[in-house]
Amino acid sequence: MTKVTSSTIINRSIQEVFDYMASPSNGPIIIPHLNENTNISPEKNGIGQKFDWRFNMAGVDLRGKAEVTEYTPPTKVVMSSKGDADSAWTYTLEEADGGTKVIVEIDYELAETALQRIANKMVINKLAQKTVEQMVENLKVILEN
Amino acid sequence: MNYTLLILIMLQLLLTSHLFILPLSKKRPVFLDGIEGSLFFFTFLAIIATIIHPLIYIFALVLAFFVYYTHCWIVYGVPMERINNALDRAIIGGKSTSVKKNKGLEIDDNMFVRIVHLGMNICFIQYKNKIYSKKSELIKQIFKKFIQNYFI
């Protein structure tokens, strides 16, 4: 498994940030290359919530299924996914300077076939790091503006 | 052998594959925008100019600059109401506000968006920003994603 991480401080309450991040329907809004999360069930956010995801990288679709495996409002959410890329997305939130510190960690492993369809591992790692950095930046832009 | 024509045709084939054949093979809409859209129109008209008359190069350049500098999108394959729906969802998801203005929408009191239906499921989407804003650019990206999620 490879790990990429990024963090930022968002000038919003921890509850507001948590509510936004914990909803799988907001994933495609903040996560670059994630085109859609569908079949989200149940609608209510929480442990055991499942959904299908579709990434698109350079025109190649990667698909899989995900499940919320840890849900501790308002400090932590973990989503584990399987498919063309096996991964665990951990969102950790803590109060900081009147705002909220957000740490996003992604542990991932691309299936060999999916990897071969896109590029070599080094390129993927750089892309993943850029994705997580862009994700926290997008989150900050949306919640603060 | 006219090498200019040969290069233009090869470039046009590459762009057609990337912009048309790839999305259409997955039954997804076609997007002509940005530098790729500009290049597509330029090479298309430049091929005609090479064969018919060099004056057409001027039209090729004008159209390419128009697509690039007006930041417009040309979308094929999605009905107008679905495009409007995608924009509404992008605005809500991005926690933005919008007001109707001059046959379009003004988002966050900054970015004006106008969608024009050209017929045959082809839409022309035009943007105008008062000032550059990361939020507006993000809303555009989300809007594009939501349109690309539709099947033709």
Short mmCIF file of C-alpha atoms in Angstrom, two decimals:
data_model
loop_
_atom_site.label_atom_id
_atom_site.label_comp_id
_atom_site.label_asym_id
_atom_site.label_seq_id
_atom_site.Cartn_x
_atom_site.Cartn_y
_atom_site.Cartn_z
CA MET A 1 0.00 0.00 0.00
CA THR A 2 1.14 3.54 -0.76
CA LYS A 3 0.18 6.49 1.41
CA VAL A 4 -0.40 10.12 0.47
CA THR A 5 -1.47 12.82 2.88
CA SER A 6 -2.35 16.49 3.05
CA SER A 7 -3.76 18.87 5.64
CA THR A 8 -5.15 22.36 5.97
CA ILE A 9 -6.92 24.62 8.42
CA ILE A 10 -10.44 25.65 7.48
CA ASN A 11 -12.05 28.67 9.05
CA ARG A 12 -15.30 26.88 9.82
CA SER A 13 -16.66 24.91 12.77
CA ILE A 14 -15.58 21.28 13.13
CA GLN A 15 -19.21 20.12 12.85
CA GLU A 16 -19.78 21.95 9.55
CA VAL A 17 -16.57 20.55 8.05
CA PHE A 18 -17.37 17.05 9.29
CA ASP A 19 -20.92 17.11 7.91
CA TYR A 20 -19.65 18.12 4.49
CA MET A 21 -16.76 15.64 4.31
CA ALA A 22 -18.63 12.67 5.71
CA SER A 23 -21.22 12.75 2.94
CA PRO A 24 -20.23 10.53 -0.03
CA SER A 25 -22.39 12.68 -2.30
CA ASN A 26 -19.93 15.55 -1.78
CA GLY A 27 -16.95 13.40 -2.82
CA PRO A 28 -17.08 14.24 -6.56
CA ILE A 29 -17.34 17.94 -5.67
CA ILE A 30 -14.06 18.10 -3.78
CA ILE A 31 -12.05 15.15 -5.10
CA PRO A 32 -10.38 15.73 -8.48
CA HIS A 33 -10.87 12.92 -11.02
CA LEU A 34 -13.66 11.35 -8.94
CA ASN A 35 -16.56 11.62 -11.35
CA GLU A 36 -19.35 10.11 -9.31
CA ASN A 37 -20.44 8.25 -6.22
CA THR A 38 -23.67 6.40 -6.96
CA ASN A 39 -26.06 3.96 -5.27
CA ILE A 40 -25.38 5.55 -1.90
CA SER A 41 -27.17 3.42 0.66
CA PRO A 42 -28.50 4.15 3.22
CA GLU A 43 -28.98 7.88 2.59
CA LYS A 44 -28.09 8.73 6.20
CA ASN A 45 -24.36 9.10 6.71
CA GLY A 46 -22.81 6.66 9.14
CA ILE A 47 -20.92 3.44 9.62
CA GLY A 48 -21.90 0.77 7.09
CA GLN A 49 -22.96 3.27 4.42
CA LYS A 50 -22.04 1.88 1.00
CA PHE A 51 -21.66 3.36 -2.47
CA ASP A 52 -20.17 2.78 -5.93
CA TRP A 53 -17.46 5.10 -7.21
CA ARG A 54 -16.01 5.98 -10.60
CA PHE A 55 -12.71 7.78 -11.13
CA ASN A 56 -11.59 8.97 -14.52
CA MET A 57 -7.90 9.42 -15.13
CA ALA A 58 -6.82 10.54 -18.60
CA GLY A 59 -9.98 9.10 -20.09
CA VAL A 60 -9.62 5.72 -18.34
CA ASP A 61 -12.44 4.78 -15.96
CA LEU A 62 -11.60 3.15 -12.63
CA ARG A 63 -14.54 1.72 -10.70
CA GLY A 64 -15.23 0.10 -7.39
CA LYS A 65 -17.33 -0.13 -4.25
CA ALA A 66 -16.76 1.68 -0.96
CA GLU A 67 -18.00 1.46 2.60
CA VAL A 68 -17.80 3.78 5.59
CA THR A 69 -15.88 1.69 8.12
CA GLU A 70 -15.39 4.26 10.86
CA TYR A 71 -17.65 7.17 11.72
CA THR A 72 -16.88 9.22 14.82
CA PRO A 73 -18.59 12.65 14.64
CA PRO A 74 -17.12 15.21 14.46
CA THR A 75 -13.53 13.97 14.39
CA LYS A 76 -13.00 10.98 12.13
CA VAL A 77 -14.34 9.18 9.09
CA VAL A 78 -12.75 6.22 7.32
CA MET A 79 -13.99 4.98 3.97
CA SER A 80 -12.59 1.73 2.56
CA SER A 81 -12.91 0.89 -1.07
CA LYS A 82 -12.30 -2.06 -3.34
CA GLY A 83 -12.22 -2.37 -7.11
CA ASP A 84 -9.75 -1.09 -9.69
CA ALA A 85 -8.02 0.63 -6.77
CA ASP A 86 -8.14 -0.70 -3.21
CA SER A 87 -7.89 2.20 -0.79
CA ALA A 88 -8.70 3.59 2.63
CA TRP A 89 -9.57 7.28 2.94
CA THR A 90 -9.14 8.67 6.45
CA TYR A 91 -10.43 12.12 7.35
CA THR A 92 -9.25 13.36 10.74
CA LEU A 93 -10.57 16.64 12.10
CA GLU A 94 -9.52 18.64 15.14
CA GLU A 95 -10.34 22.12 16.42
CA ALA A 96 -7.55 24.62 15.77
CA ASP A 97 -7.35 28.41 16.16
CA GLY A 98 -11.09 28.90 16.03
CA GLY A 99 -11.30 26.79 12.90
CA THR A 100 -10.78 23.15 11.99
CA LYS A 101 -7.62 21.28 11.09
CA VAL A 102 -8.36 18.71 8.42
CA ILE A 103 -5.97 15.83 7.71
CA VAL A 104 -6.69 13.60 4.73
CA GLU A 105 -4.76 10.34 4.35
CA ILE A 106 -5.18 7.95 1.46
CA ASP A 107 -3.70 4.46 1.55
CA TYR A 108 -4.08 2.90 -1.86
CA GLU A 109 -3.06 0.07 -4.10
CA LEU A 110 -3.99 -0.02 -7.76
CA ALA A 111 -4.88 -3.33 -9.32
CA GLU A 112 -2.16 -4.35 -11.78
CA THR A 113 -4.54 -4.28 -14.74
CA ALA A 114 -5.76 -0.78 -13.87
CA LEU A 115 -2.19 0.36 -13.32
CA GLN A 116 -1.11 -0.96 -16.69
CA ARG A 117 -3.98 0.85 -18.35
CA ILE A 118 -2.82 4.23 -17.10
CA ALA A 119 0.89 4.68 -16.49
CA ASN A 120 3.80 3.62 -14.33
CA LYS A 121 3.69 3.60 -10.54
CA MET A 122 5.76 6.75 -10.06
CA VAL A 123 3.37 8.79 -12.18
CA ILE A 124 0.39 7.40 -10.25
CA ASN A 125 2.00 8.28 -6.91
CA LYS A 126 2.56 11.87 -8.01
CA LEU A 127 -1.00 12.06 -9.30
CA ALA A 128 -2.36 10.69 -6.01
CA GLN A 129 -0.37 13.24 -3.99
CA LYS A 130 -1.63 16.03 -6.22
CA THR A 131 -5.17 14.71 -5.88
CA VAL A 132 -5.12 14.77 -2.07
CA GLU A 133 -3.59 18.27 -2.02
CA GLN A 134 -6.17 19.56 -4.49
CA MET A 135 -8.91 17.89 -2.48
CA VAL A 136 -8.13 19.79 0.75
CA GLU A 137 -7.73 23.00 -1.22
CA ASN A 138 -11.13 22.50 -2.87
CA LEU A 139 -12.70 21.79 0.52
CA LYS A 140 -11.26 25.02 1.90
CA VAL A 141 -12.43 27.04 -1.13
CA ILE A 142 -15.99 25.69 -0.88
CA LEU A 143 -16.45 26.00 2.85
CA GLU A 144 -14.74 29.36 3.34
CA ASN A 145 -16.17 31.26 0.36
CA MET B 1 3.47 15.58 -51.04
CA ASN B 2 2.01 18.46 -49.03
CA TYR B 3 3.55 17.93 -45.58
CA THR B 4 1.51 20.75 -43.98
CA LEU B 5 -1.72 19.03 -45.00
CA LEU B 6 -0.42 15.67 -43.81
CA ILE B 7 0.51 17.04 -40.36
CA LEU B 8 -2.84 18.84 -40.08
CA ILE B 9 -4.76 15.68 -40.97
CA MET B 10 -2.79 13.63 -38.43
CA LEU B 11 -3.42 16.24 -35.73
CA GLN B 12 -7.11 16.36 -36.64
CA LEU B 13 -7.36 12.56 -36.40
CA LEU B 14 -5.71 12.57 -32.97
CA LEU B 15 -8.00 15.33 -31.69
CA THR B 16 -11.08 13.64 -33.16
CA SER B 17 -10.16 10.37 -31.44
CA HIS B 18 -9.59 12.08 -28.10
CA LEU B 19 -12.49 14.54 -28.18
CA PHE B 20 -15.13 12.51 -30.04
CA ILE B 21 -14.40 8.80 -30.37
CA LEU B 22 -13.25 8.21 -26.77
CA PRO B 23 -16.33 9.74 -25.05
CA LEU B 24 -18.79 8.51 -27.68
CA SER B 25 -17.48 4.95 -27.36
CA LYS B 26 -18.56 5.12 -23.70
CA LYS B 27 -21.83 6.86 -24.65
CA ARG B 28 -20.67 9.99 -22.84
CA PRO B 29 -21.12 13.57 -24.10
CA VAL B 30 -18.57 15.35 -26.28
CA PHE B 31 -16.87 18.48 -24.93
CA LEU B 32 -15.11 21.05 -27.05
CA ASP B 33 -13.39 23.57 -24.82
CA GLY B 34 -10.06 25.09 -23.87
CA ILE B 35 -6.91 24.55 -25.86
CA GLU B 36 -8.03 21.19 -27.26
CA GLY B 37 -11.30 22.64 -28.54
CA SER B 38 -9.46 25.57 -30.10
CA LEU B 39 -6.96 23.27 -31.78
CA PHE B 40 -9.76 21.08 -33.10
CA PHE B 41 -11.51 23.99 -34.82
CA PHE B 42 -8.21 25.41 -36.03
CA THR B 43 -6.97 22.18 -37.62
CA PHE B 44 -10.40 21.47 -39.13
CA LEU B 45 -10.59 24.83 -40.89
CA ALA B 46 -6.85 24.83 -41.67
CA ILE B 47 -7.27 21.57 -43.62
CA ILE B 48 -10.06 23.18 -45.62
CA ALA B 49 -7.88 26.28 -46.11
CA THR B 50 -4.98 24.18 -47.38
CA ILE B 51 -7.23 22.45 -49.90
CA ILE B 52 -9.51 25.34 -50.96
CA HIS B 53 -8.14 28.83 -50.23
CA PRO B 54 -5.53 30.27 -47.81
CA LEU B 55 -7.94 33.04 -46.75
CA ILE B 56 -9.84 30.45 -44.71
CA TYR B 57 -6.81 30.36 -42.36
CA ILE B 58 -8.04 33.70 -41.03
CA PHE B 59 -11.40 32.16 -40.06
CA ALA B 60 -9.53 29.22 -38.50
CA LEU B 61 -7.47 31.58 -36.34
CA VAL B 62 -10.46 33.73 -35.38
CA LEU B 63 -12.55 30.71 -34.34
CA ALA B 64 -9.66 29.16 -32.39
CA PHE B 65 -9.02 32.41 -30.49
CA PHE B 66 -12.75 32.83 -29.88
CA VAL B 67 -13.12 29.38 -28.29
CA TYR B 68 -9.96 29.80 -26.22
CA TYR B 69 -10.40 33.36 -24.98
CA THR B 70 -14.15 33.34 -24.36
CA HIS B 71 -13.74 30.19 -22.20
CA CYS B 72 -16.83 28.75 -23.85
CA TRP B 73 -17.81 25.10 -24.05
CA ILE B 74 -19.59 23.34 -26.85
CA VAL B 75 -21.32 20.22 -25.58
CA TYR B 76 -22.89 17.53 -27.71
CA GLY B 77 -25.18 14.76 -26.53
CA VAL B 78 -26.98 16.17 -23.49
CA PRO B 79 -30.40 17.88 -23.58
CA MET B 80 -30.57 21.47 -22.34
CA GLU B 81 -32.69 20.62 -19.26
CA ARG B 82 -30.09 18.10 -18.08
CA ILE B 83 -27.34 20.68 -18.49
CA ASN B 84 -29.39 23.14 -16.43
CA ASN B 85 -29.88 20.42 -13.84
CA ALA B 86 -26.13 19.74 -13.71
CA LEU B 87 -25.47 23.45 -13.17
CA ASP B 88 -28.03 23.61 -10.35
CA ARG B 89 -26.41 20.61 -8.65
CA ALA B 90 -22.94 22.14 -9.03
CA ILE B 91 -24.17 25.38 -7.43
CA ILE B 92 -25.78 23.54 -4.50
CA GLY B 93 -22.84 21.16 -4.02
CA GLY B 94 -20.39 24.05 -4.12
CA LYS B 95 -22.42 25.98 -1.52
CA SER B 96 -22.80 28.84 -3.98
CA THR B 97 -25.62 31.27 -4.64
CA SER B 98 -27.14 32.19 -7.97
CA VAL B 99 -29.54 34.74 -9.44
CA LYS B 100 -31.17 34.78 -12.88
CA LYS B 101 -29.87 37.60 -15.02
CA ASN B 102 -29.94 38.44 -18.77
CA LYS B 103 -31.04 34.96 -19.90
CA GLY B 104 -28.37 33.36 -17.74
CA LEU B 105 -27.26 32.83 -14.17
CA GLU B 106 -24.91 34.90 -12.07
CA ILE B 107 -23.11 32.72 -9.54
CA ASP B 108 -21.72 34.11 -6.29
CA ASP B 109 -22.18 37.63 -7.66
CA ASN B 110 -19.15 36.97 -9.88
CA MET B 111 -19.46 34.42 -12.67
CA PHE B 112 -22.13 34.80 -15.36
CA VAL B 113 -23.13 31.58 -17.12
CA ARG B 114 -25.31 31.45 -20.21
CA ILE B 115 -26.46 28.22 -21.85
CA VAL B 116 -27.71 28.40 -25.43
CA HIS B 117 -29.30 25.43 -27.18
CA LEU B 118 -28.06 25.24 -30.77
CA GLY B 119 -30.27 22.28 -31.73
CA MET B 120 -29.60 18.54 -32.10
CA ASN B 121 -28.48 18.24 -28.47
CA ILE B 122 -25.68 20.75 -29.02
CA CYS B 123 -25.31 23.43 -26.37
CA PHE B 124 -23.08 26.47 -26.23
CA ILE B 125 -22.07 27.45 -22.70
CA GLN B 126 -20.49 30.81 -22.12
CA TYR B 127 -18.79 32.17 -18.99
CA LYS B 128 -17.87 35.65 -17.93
CA ASN B 129 -16.11 36.40 -14.65
CA LYS B 130 -16.02 39.82 -13.00
CA ILE B 131 -12.79 38.83 -11.28
CA TYR B 132 -10.79 35.60 -11.16
CA SER B 133 -11.98 33.39 -8.35
CA LYS B 134 -10.92 29.88 -7.32
CA LYS B 135 -14.49 29.17 -6.31
CA SER B 136 -15.83 30.03 -9.77
CA GLU B 137 -13.22 27.83 -11.43
CA LEU B 138 -14.14 25.00 -9.08
CA ILE B 139 -17.86 25.38 -9.84
CA LYS B 140 -17.00 25.12 -13.55
CA GLN B 141 -15.03 21.90 -12.94
CA ILE B 142 -17.88 20.39 -10.92
CA PHE B 143 -20.40 21.45 -13.58
CA LYS B 144 -18.29 19.78 -16.28
CA LYS B 145 -18.01 16.57 -14.23
CA PHE B 146 -21.77 16.45 -13.73
CA ILE B 147 -22.40 16.88 -17.46
CA GLN B 148 -19.82 14.18 -18.27
CA ASN B 149 -21.62 11.77 -15.95
CA TYR B 150 -24.67 11.70 -18.20
CA PHE B 151 -25.06 9.03 -20.83
CA ILE B 152 -26.04 10.06 -24.35
#
